[in-house]
Amino acid sequence: MPMLEVENIHAYYGNIQALRGISLTVEEGEIVTLIGANGAGKTTTLRAISRLVPLREGTIKYRGDDLAQFKPHELVYHGIAMVPEGRGIFAKLTVAENLDMGAYSRTDTEGIQEDLERIFGLFPRLKERRNQVAGTLSGGEQQMLATARALMARPQLLLMDEPSMGLAPILVESIFQTIQDINAEGTTILLVEQNATMALQVAHRGYVLQTGEIVLADSAAKLQQNEMVQKAYLGIE
Amino acid sequence: MLQRLKEIDMLDLFLWVFRTVILVVVVWGTIATIIENPYPTQTWMETIVAGIAQGSLYALIAIGYTLVYGVLFMINFAHGEFFMSGIMTATIFLAGPMSASGYLDRHPYLGLLWITLVTMVVSTAIAVLTERVAYRPLRYAPRLVPLITAIGASFFWQNYFRGLFGSEVKPFPQIAPFAGKITLGSIVVLKTHLVVIIAAILMLIGLYFFVMKTKTGKAIRAVAENKDVAALMGIDVDRAISSTFALGASMAGIAGVLYALVFRQIHFFMGFIPGIKAFTAAVLGGIGSIPGAALGGLFLGMFESVGPGLFLEGLGIPAPHQLKDVIAFTMLVLVLIFRPQGILGERLAEEKA
């Protein structure tokens, strides 16, 4: 049984159809990436999985349970965390408070403290700035914070929405390195990216979205070789 | 030259004239008052203390406006009714009978504690109920809709309590240890004023710690910033919003008890004016900011109390103290014109709209 099973989902913003029958699966331990142009429905797919966008049709199953029975805030208690688009950090809260909020669903004080140390090891910059208000961080630091905050929930499935957006190239490298590290520690990742080159390098499998539909699904290695993908998303003529 | 005159914006010109006129009136009035010196120092001191006490009440009520605005961007005009409902219920069912039976004279502190508890519970319950029934279904409606609903809820509760308990003024019994005046160094103040000020300071500090340090407090702040992301963290947004209303209403409840101690009159309409004034205070301080609400309340209370005697007495106005509301709302207009974000507020307009 796949960890996450999305079946034929349709979603709308008002009268505009954003998703036209998306189906995909994520197996335990994988990094799966959704690539596609702006407006292809990548973010909507993630928001639908986290129950922030209602479905008109279709089902989303997580470990066999239909997610429709859960409210958005209940997902994290079942092991699903998300790094939202545009980072979505709490700008007026301090770095430490943001991380506290990440661990909101947990009650194991010792485990939280342990994870905090581990995460400060992963992102030393956040440790230096833990008492700083998050809105004063640089773009890269905010991205680190958003990722770190999601990790504080100790998720089994991590949904990441454009973690590389707006970052300097050197930071992009380090974010993708982090993604691989997190995955190596046992977290399954569903990664939405515009930076298809990097995403396909770290992912095991990938889906290509166009105007709310999946047009290609394959292993990341095969997608990198695919002529259409090379032309449209990898900038290879 | 004519060209340059044309470039002056008429609105700017008006604002400058307005500002100058107000400034001249205030300065002239103040100087005239000082020269005339109509009151002894003791009266000034009492006026200042009364102003701080009045301001403390406004501050406590203003917290509710600012908290709710912080999470929902909505002006909860029914908040004054949360203030009224608790103390009204406690007066009818508790303070009145306890006073009649003599319990309140024998155990004044314990009695007051019961009254405070019941007041807080009723205020909180009314607030949470109002949010659940009247505001939650409209959470995603255009902003004008919850505003009108709030005004409706305000009328509803006013008339509900009027129908339930009658429209006459109900006396709140005197609590013996708080009767009379006390001498602090060289100044003599009403004991009730002192109680109000101390209680308000303690409550405001307590509230600040609650919002800054507790898990619920942090959740409320997270929800205020971004509801979707807060939900992703596992925060139950509906519950956080209920907690916000409960928090604001319990402060309003305390304010109701303190109001009753000072004025000793309970009335179904008593929430209206303090509610509007506290809203003014919240805007004055910068709506959405907790220290702003406290500061705005204090400012407003002081201006209302000291302003008429200081600015207007010297101008030969016959009954300056009848004009305290004029001063309060002139302040509001001035603040809205010259510093729309309030004393401690941030520029929200572009960011949050």
XYZ file of C-alpha atoms in Angstrom:
590
model
C 0.000 0.000 0.000
C 1.435 3.402 -0.952
C 1.900 5.913 1.851
C -0.039 8.562 -0.037
C -2.535 7.785 -2.738
C -4.144 10.633 -4.647
C -6.887 9.474 -6.962
C -8.511 11.545 -9.674
C -8.866 14.762 -7.705
C -10.666 17.803 -9.112
C -10.497 21.190 -7.397
C -11.758 24.662 -8.243
C -11.022 28.243 -7.300
C -14.450 29.779 -7.740
C -15.454 28.669 -11.209
C -11.943 28.096 -12.433
C -10.887 24.492 -12.481
C -7.385 24.204 -11.041
C -7.054 20.413 -10.930
C -8.489 18.112 -13.597
C -8.184 14.606 -12.288
C -4.757 14.357 -10.683
C -3.671 10.882 -9.585
C -0.376 10.121 -7.965
C 1.217 7.925 -5.336
C 4.054 8.339 -2.900
C 5.740 5.290 -1.391
C 7.264 5.284 2.074
C 10.855 6.581 2.024
C 10.666 8.229 -1.396
C 11.271 11.735 -2.611
C 8.631 12.428 -5.238
C 8.609 15.688 -7.118
C 5.861 17.545 -8.935
C 7.230 19.790 -11.633
C 5.478 22.125 -14.006
C 5.040 25.733 -14.990
C 3.410 28.446 -12.935
C -0.306 27.809 -12.621
C -0.049 24.141 -13.545
C -1.693 23.162 -10.269
C 1.322 22.062 -8.228
C 0.583 24.203 -5.195
C -3.131 23.435 -5.422
C -2.323 19.723 -5.325
C -0.360 20.193 -2.091
C -3.055 22.409 -0.620
C -5.657 19.797 -1.518
C -3.627 17.121 0.246
C -3.378 19.317 3.353
C -7.137 19.897 3.179
C -6.831 23.638 2.621
C -8.572 23.387 -0.763
C -11.838 21.449 -1.002
C -12.172 18.628 -3.541
C -15.052 18.448 -6.000
C -14.201 14.887 -6.906
C -11.680 12.201 -6.084
C -10.059 10.876 -2.937
C -6.785 11.275 -1.091
C -5.701 8.365 1.060
C -2.902 8.418 3.584
C -1.859 4.986 4.861
C -5.254 3.754 3.686
C -7.281 6.426 5.548
C -9.371 8.852 3.544
C -8.108 12.335 4.414
C -11.576 13.818 3.862
C -12.453 12.788 7.407
C -9.784 15.086 8.867
C -9.749 18.830 9.382
C -6.607 20.669 8.240
C -5.241 20.986 11.766
C -5.599 17.262 12.425
C -3.219 16.159 9.670
C -0.049 16.955 11.551
C -1.178 14.639 14.347
C -1.176 11.856 11.758
C 2.344 12.637 10.596
C 1.817 15.013 7.668
C 3.609 18.368 7.771
C 3.956 21.049 5.149
C 6.439 23.734 4.231
C 4.027 26.233 2.696
C 4.515 28.317 -0.404
C 6.281 31.632 0.070
C 7.659 30.202 3.315
C 4.642 31.255 5.419
C 6.649 31.822 8.559
C 5.097 33.760 11.426
C 6.915 37.033 10.855
C 6.031 38.608 14.200
C 7.010 35.584 16.260
C 10.607 34.890 17.165
C 12.551 32.088 15.514
C 12.226 29.996 18.681
C 8.478 30.627 18.832
C 8.101 29.617 15.193
C 9.846 26.348 16.012
C 7.593 25.955 19.072
C 4.606 26.263 16.778
C 6.084 23.570 14.558
C 6.022 21.246 17.552
C 2.517 22.384 18.569
C 1.074 18.925 17.941
C 3.565 17.233 20.255
C 3.561 16.839 24.011
C 6.847 14.962 24.539
C 8.917 17.806 26.013
C 12.149 15.815 25.954
C 11.714 14.695 22.367
C 10.999 18.283 21.315
C 14.157 19.489 23.041
C 16.161 16.739 21.314
C 14.750 17.653 17.909
C 15.447 21.309 18.563
C 19.114 20.513 19.183
C 19.229 18.327 16.075
C 17.641 21.063 13.963
C 19.974 23.699 15.337
C 22.770 21.357 14.270
C 21.278 21.227 10.790
C 20.708 25.016 10.655
C 23.284 26.734 12.889
C 22.110 30.134 11.649
C 18.732 29.626 13.276
C 20.392 28.881 16.593
C 22.270 32.189 16.447
C 19.046 34.034 15.713
C 16.593 32.133 17.831
C 15.451 35.171 19.824
C 15.146 37.353 16.759
C 11.741 38.172 15.283
C 11.378 35.952 12.210
C 10.348 38.800 9.920
C 13.854 40.245 10.213
C 15.533 37.136 8.773
C 16.891 37.054 5.230
C 15.024 35.125 2.548
C 17.319 32.129 2.850
C 17.052 32.076 6.611
C 13.272 32.283 6.388
C 13.275 29.276 4.083
C 15.478 27.392 6.547
C 13.063 28.356 9.312
C 10.035 27.137 7.355
C 11.733 23.800 6.726
C 12.993 23.531 10.295
C 9.552 24.368 11.643
C 7.935 21.599 9.602
C 10.592 19.149 10.840
C 9.757 20.032 14.451
C 6.503 18.143 13.962
C 8.651 15.038 13.341
C 6.591 14.266 10.232
C 6.483 10.996 8.374
C 5.369 12.729 5.199
C 6.694 16.193 4.427
C 5.012 18.300 1.763
C 7.348 20.996 0.462
C 6.112 23.836 -1.721
C 8.827 25.574 -3.737
C 11.561 25.505 -1.089
C 14.076 27.035 -3.512
C 11.943 29.972 -4.616
C 13.739 33.289 -4.544
C 16.954 31.905 -3.111
C 20.516 32.592 -4.227
C 22.023 29.643 -6.155
C 24.350 28.675 -3.338
C 21.413 28.495 -0.931
C 19.438 26.447 -3.435
C 22.241 23.852 -3.341
C 22.151 23.728 0.421
C 18.342 23.489 0.586
C 18.379 20.500 -1.769
C 21.180 18.952 0.256
C 19.000 19.370 3.323
C 16.082 17.721 1.550
C 18.251 14.696 0.846
C 19.488 14.620 4.440
C 15.949 14.750 5.813
C 14.930 11.952 3.465
C 17.942 9.858 4.479
C 16.753 10.127 8.073
C 13.513 8.450 7.074
C 11.085 11.204 6.129
C 9.101 10.719 2.956
C 8.951 13.875 0.846
C 6.556 15.212 -1.749
C 8.366 18.126 -3.353
C 6.800 20.792 -5.557
C 9.401 22.685 -7.546
C 9.860 25.050 -10.433
C 13.555 24.335 -10.381
C 13.114 21.044 -12.237
C 16.837 20.502 -12.750
C 17.553 20.325 -9.042
C 14.308 18.603 -8.149
C 14.930 15.735 -10.561
C 18.471 15.326 -9.246
C 17.312 14.618 -5.702
C 13.984 12.896 -6.374
C 13.360 9.216 -6.951
C 10.296 9.749 -9.079
C 8.548 12.689 -10.650
C 5.273 13.858 -12.135
C 4.929 16.595 -14.735
C 1.860 18.800 -14.412
C 0.297 20.899 -17.153
C -2.890 22.948 -16.688
C -4.166 20.799 -13.864
C -3.364 17.433 -15.382
C -0.505 14.983 -15.099
C 1.086 14.589 -18.496
C 4.082 12.482 -17.547
C 4.998 10.179 -14.691
C 8.262 8.328 -14.455
C 11.437 7.785 -12.476
C 13.467 10.948 -12.032
C 16.309 9.521 -14.117
C 14.013 8.768 -17.042
C 12.344 12.170 -16.804
C 15.745 13.821 -17.038
C 16.277 11.994 -20.327
C 12.828 12.801 -21.671
C 12.973 15.159 -24.631
C 9.824 17.090 -23.724
C 10.974 17.598 -20.146
C 14.417 18.669 -21.299
C 12.936 21.246 -23.637
C 10.217 22.631 -21.437
C 11.666 22.430 -17.931
C 15.382 21.756 -18.023
C 16.278 24.349 -20.623
C 18.092 21.827 -22.803
C 17.479 22.267 -26.516
C 3.578 82.803 -7.089
C 0.019 82.012 -8.128
C 1.289 78.776 -9.589
C 2.805 77.790 -6.272
C -0.400 78.587 -4.420
C -2.329 76.342 -6.760
C -0.052 73.447 -5.969
C -1.077 73.470 -2.316
C -3.538 70.706 -1.795
C -6.805 71.984 -0.334
C -6.991 69.023 2.015
C -3.483 69.676 3.311
C -4.390 73.291 3.829
C -7.491 72.325 5.759
C -5.529 69.896 7.900
C -2.951 72.544 8.702
C -5.636 75.031 9.696
C -7.359 72.357 11.762
C -4.142 71.409 13.506
C -3.265 75.024 14.222
C -6.710 75.872 15.577
C -6.683 72.882 17.936
C -3.166 73.700 19.076
C -4.022 77.370 19.682
C -7.179 76.452 21.618
C -5.302 73.947 23.760
C -2.336 76.214 24.472
C -4.432 79.304 25.045
C -6.863 77.426 27.254
C -4.068 75.870 29.258
C -2.285 79.179 29.827
C -5.525 80.895 30.769
C -6.345 78.112 33.206
C -2.924 78.289 34.792
C -3.150 82.059 35.208
C -6.674 81.841 36.599
C -5.768 78.845 38.738
C -9.333 77.888 39.636
C -8.570 74.670 41.503
C -6.252 73.774 44.383
C -3.468 71.242 43.767
C -5.380 68.563 45.623
C -8.201 68.757 43.069
C -5.729 68.371 40.203
C -4.211 65.342 41.869
C -7.611 63.762 42.326
C -8.472 64.496 38.719
C -5.287 62.846 37.536
C -5.858 59.749 39.650
C -9.467 59.582 38.464
C -8.161 59.844 34.911
C -5.749 56.980 35.410
C -8.523 54.870 36.934
C -10.895 55.675 34.074
C -8.083 54.970 31.635
C -7.401 51.600 33.281
C -11.026 50.614 32.691
C -10.805 51.661 29.058
C -7.542 49.750 28.728
C -9.077 46.526 30.051
C -12.023 46.792 27.678
C -9.850 47.890 24.758
C -7.874 44.640 25.038
C -10.915 42.754 23.768
C -11.240 44.947 20.688
C -7.587 44.708 19.887
C -7.321 40.921 20.380
C -10.320 40.179 18.187
C -9.176 42.644 15.550
C -5.776 40.966 15.663
C -7.129 37.548 14.708
C -10.216 38.375 12.620
C -9.671 41.960 11.369
C -13.123 42.647 12.640
C -14.405 45.344 14.985
C -16.504 43.507 17.519
C -19.025 46.181 18.423
C -20.798 43.764 20.766
C -17.794 43.872 23.085
C -19.363 46.556 25.294
C -22.206 44.099 25.900
C -19.755 41.445 27.106
C -18.653 44.070 29.633
C -22.248 44.754 30.704
C -23.653 41.211 30.740
C -21.295 39.737 33.349
C -21.576 42.403 36.000
C -25.325 42.755 35.384
C -25.889 39.055 36.027
C -23.581 39.034 39.057
C -25.274 42.094 40.513
C -28.779 40.656 40.189
C -28.014 37.149 41.381
C -25.091 37.652 43.711
C -24.206 41.176 44.812
C -27.794 42.209 45.553
C -28.768 39.149 47.639
C -25.351 39.007 49.331
C -25.697 42.635 50.335
C -29.279 42.146 51.574
C -28.310 39.144 53.698
C -25.327 40.954 55.185
C -22.858 38.402 53.770
C -21.036 41.103 51.846
C -20.407 43.055 55.066
C -19.129 40.004 56.897
C -16.947 38.656 54.095
C -16.311 41.556 51.736
C -13.250 40.059 50.009
C -14.702 36.597 49.584
C -17.941 38.121 48.371
C -16.117 40.243 45.830
C -14.190 37.206 44.675
C -17.456 35.340 43.999
C -18.867 38.323 42.164
C -15.716 38.562 40.050
C -15.752 34.873 39.202
C -19.409 34.861 38.172
C -18.915 38.043 36.158
C -15.972 36.581 34.262
C -17.758 33.320 33.577
C -20.898 35.040 32.274
C -18.998 37.573 30.143
C -16.834 34.813 28.684
C -19.807 32.550 27.995
C -21.727 35.329 26.233
C -18.679 36.175 24.134
C -17.947 32.602 23.106
C -21.621 32.041 22.307
C -21.808 35.217 20.218
C -18.730 34.220 18.259
C -20.013 30.713 17.676
C -23.538 31.663 16.629
C -23.170 35.078 14.999
C -19.588 35.484 13.768
C -18.198 32.065 12.875
C -20.674 31.358 10.056
C -19.644 34.700 8.514
C -15.911 34.216 8.836
C -15.337 34.325 5.081
C -18.027 36.871 4.272
C -17.071 40.389 3.100
C -15.849 42.531 5.966
C -18.934 44.710 6.196
C -21.126 41.710 6.994
C -19.583 40.742 10.364
C -19.431 44.432 11.263
C -23.188 44.834 10.842
C -23.719 41.519 12.598
C -21.676 42.767 15.536
C -23.844 45.865 15.819
C -26.869 43.577 15.669
C -25.430 41.345 18.380
C -24.848 44.423 20.503
C -28.514 45.442 20.255
C -29.573 41.872 20.825
C -27.713 41.540 24.125
C -28.694 45.006 25.326
C -32.356 44.285 24.836
C -32.053 40.721 26.023
C -30.705 41.915 29.371
C -33.203 44.746 29.455
C -36.020 42.284 28.942
C -34.598 39.866 31.466
C -33.786 42.288 34.286
C -35.689 45.473 33.505
C -34.476 48.859 32.353
C -34.109 50.593 35.713
C -30.720 51.363 37.211
C -29.635 48.704 39.677
C -27.513 49.717 42.652
C -24.264 47.860 43.218
C -23.596 47.562 46.957
C -20.716 49.340 48.591
C -17.855 47.041 49.527
C -16.967 48.307 53.004
C -13.139 48.110 52.911
C -13.082 50.089 49.652
C -15.272 52.948 50.901
C -13.851 56.407 51.412
C -10.460 57.907 50.705
C -6.901 57.089 51.533
C -3.917 59.393 51.970
C -0.820 58.521 49.979
C 1.945 60.884 51.014
C 0.557 64.303 50.201
C -2.363 63.265 48.024
C -5.756 61.914 48.991
C -7.384 59.449 46.593
C -10.522 57.361 46.479
C -9.807 53.802 47.551
C -11.862 52.446 44.670
C -9.684 54.344 42.197
C -6.616 52.765 43.710
C -8.203 49.302 43.529
C -9.087 49.852 39.877
C -5.584 50.959 38.955
C -3.826 48.122 40.783
C -6.219 45.457 39.515
C -5.931 46.706 35.939
C -2.139 46.728 36.049
C -2.059 43.170 37.417
C -4.553 41.943 34.819
C -2.714 43.602 31.945
C 0.602 42.113 33.019
C -1.039 38.718 33.437
C -2.639 38.965 30.014
C 0.615 40.002 28.372
C 2.389 36.990 29.836
C -0.451 34.716 28.820
C -0.323 35.888 25.213
C 3.472 35.925 24.987
C 4.409 32.788 26.920
C 1.669 30.160 27.019
C 0.966 27.657 24.292
C -2.555 29.027 23.773
C -1.202 32.574 23.660
C 1.348 31.677 21.006
C -1.326 29.825 19.058
C -3.495 32.950 19.122
C -0.613 35.019 17.769
C 0.105 32.430 15.084
C -3.558 32.414 14.023
C -3.490 36.216 13.938
C -0.687 36.071 11.391
C -1.818 33.279 9.111
C -4.758 30.961 9.698
C -3.884 28.381 7.016
C -0.305 28.002 8.168
C -1.414 27.908 11.799
C -3.723 25.020 10.900
C -0.810 23.216 9.226
C 1.013 23.403 12.565
C -1.870 21.526 14.172
C -3.521 24.573 15.722
C -7.305 24.318 15.820
C -8.095 27.753 14.384
C -11.700 27.797 15.579
C -10.627 27.015 19.092
C -7.901 29.645 19.048
C -10.473 32.215 17.925
C -12.846 31.138 20.708
C -9.973 31.520 23.177
C -9.340 35.012 21.851
C -12.936 36.022 22.470
C -12.860 34.384 25.904
C -9.671 36.216 26.826
C -11.003 39.603 25.740
C -14.344 39.027 27.419
C -12.813 37.971 30.733
C -10.867 41.251 30.725
C -14.107 43.087 29.972
C -15.734 41.163 32.828
C -13.059 42.338 35.262
C -13.542 45.859 33.948
C -17.258 45.458 34.691
C -16.563 44.601 38.331
C -14.160 47.530 38.673
C -16.667 49.845 37.008
C -19.303 48.696 39.491
C -16.961 49.380 42.418
C -16.421 52.960 41.278
C -19.818 53.985 39.910
C -22.066 51.562 41.835
C -24.764 51.672 39.174
C -25.642 48.870 36.791
C -27.788 49.417 33.745
C -28.494 47.518 30.530
C -27.098 50.417 28.478
C -23.910 50.797 30.554
C -21.760 48.943 28.021
C -22.401 51.250 25.120
C -20.382 54.372 25.943
C -17.458 52.577 27.638
C -17.444 50.182 24.671
C -17.181 52.989 22.137
C -14.585 54.765 24.262
C -12.525 51.603 24.628
C -12.715 51.094 20.879
C -11.439 54.651 20.535
C -8.646 53.788 22.952
C -7.735 50.690 20.936
C -7.554 52.748 17.735
C -5.640 55.462 19.545
C -3.010 52.993 20.732
C -2.864 51.122 17.440
C -5.481 48.442 16.975
C -4.066 44.931 17.083
C -1.401 45.871 19.621
C -1.868 44.889 23.272
C 0.497 47.485 24.770
C -1.154 49.936 22.379
C -4.590 49.213 23.831
C -3.293 49.729 27.366
C -1.536 52.954 26.448
C -4.473 54.218 24.384
C -6.851 53.572 27.277
C -4.637 55.442 29.698
C -4.246 58.373 27.299
C -7.955 58.627 26.693
C -8.826 58.398 30.390
C -6.301 61.106 31.251
C -7.400 63.466 28.491
C -11.030 63.045 29.423
C -10.393 63.648 33.063
C -7.785 66.388 32.976
C -8.593 67.885 29.563
C -11.814 69.770 30.287
C -10.425 71.509 33.360
C -7.059 72.222 31.799
C -7.912 73.200 28.219
C -11.425 74.548 28.473
C -11.861 76.068 31.933
C -9.625 79.027 31.099
C -11.553 79.771 27.930
C -14.570 80.660 30.031
C -16.679 77.727 28.892
C -19.431 77.391 31.503
C -19.528 73.611 31.978
C -16.270 72.194 30.615
C -16.705 68.761 32.184
C -19.769 68.151 30.058
C -17.424 68.347 27.095
C -15.191 65.412 28.013
C -16.699 63.259 25.278
C -16.028 66.053 22.796
C -12.380 65.989 23.825
C -12.251 62.186 23.615
C -13.634 62.015 20.117
C -11.675 65.039 18.915
C -8.613 63.073 19.990
C -9.823 60.113 17.945
C -10.319 62.246 14.849
C -6.928 63.877 15.314
C -5.204 60.533 15.668
C -6.987 59.112 12.642
C -5.926 62.113 10.565
C -2.329 62.426 11.627
C -1.353 58.935 12.672
C -3.867 56.444 11.259
C -1.944 53.475 12.611
C -2.230 54.748 16.200
C 0.453 55.389 18.787
C 2.077 51.942 18.731
C 0.447 50.498 15.622
C 2.197 49.453 12.477
C 1.170 50.382 9.000
C -1.281 47.638 8.244
C -3.257 49.070 5.381
C -1.269 47.736 2.443
C 0.125 44.662 4.104
C -3.062 43.042 5.364
C -5.763 44.336 3.066
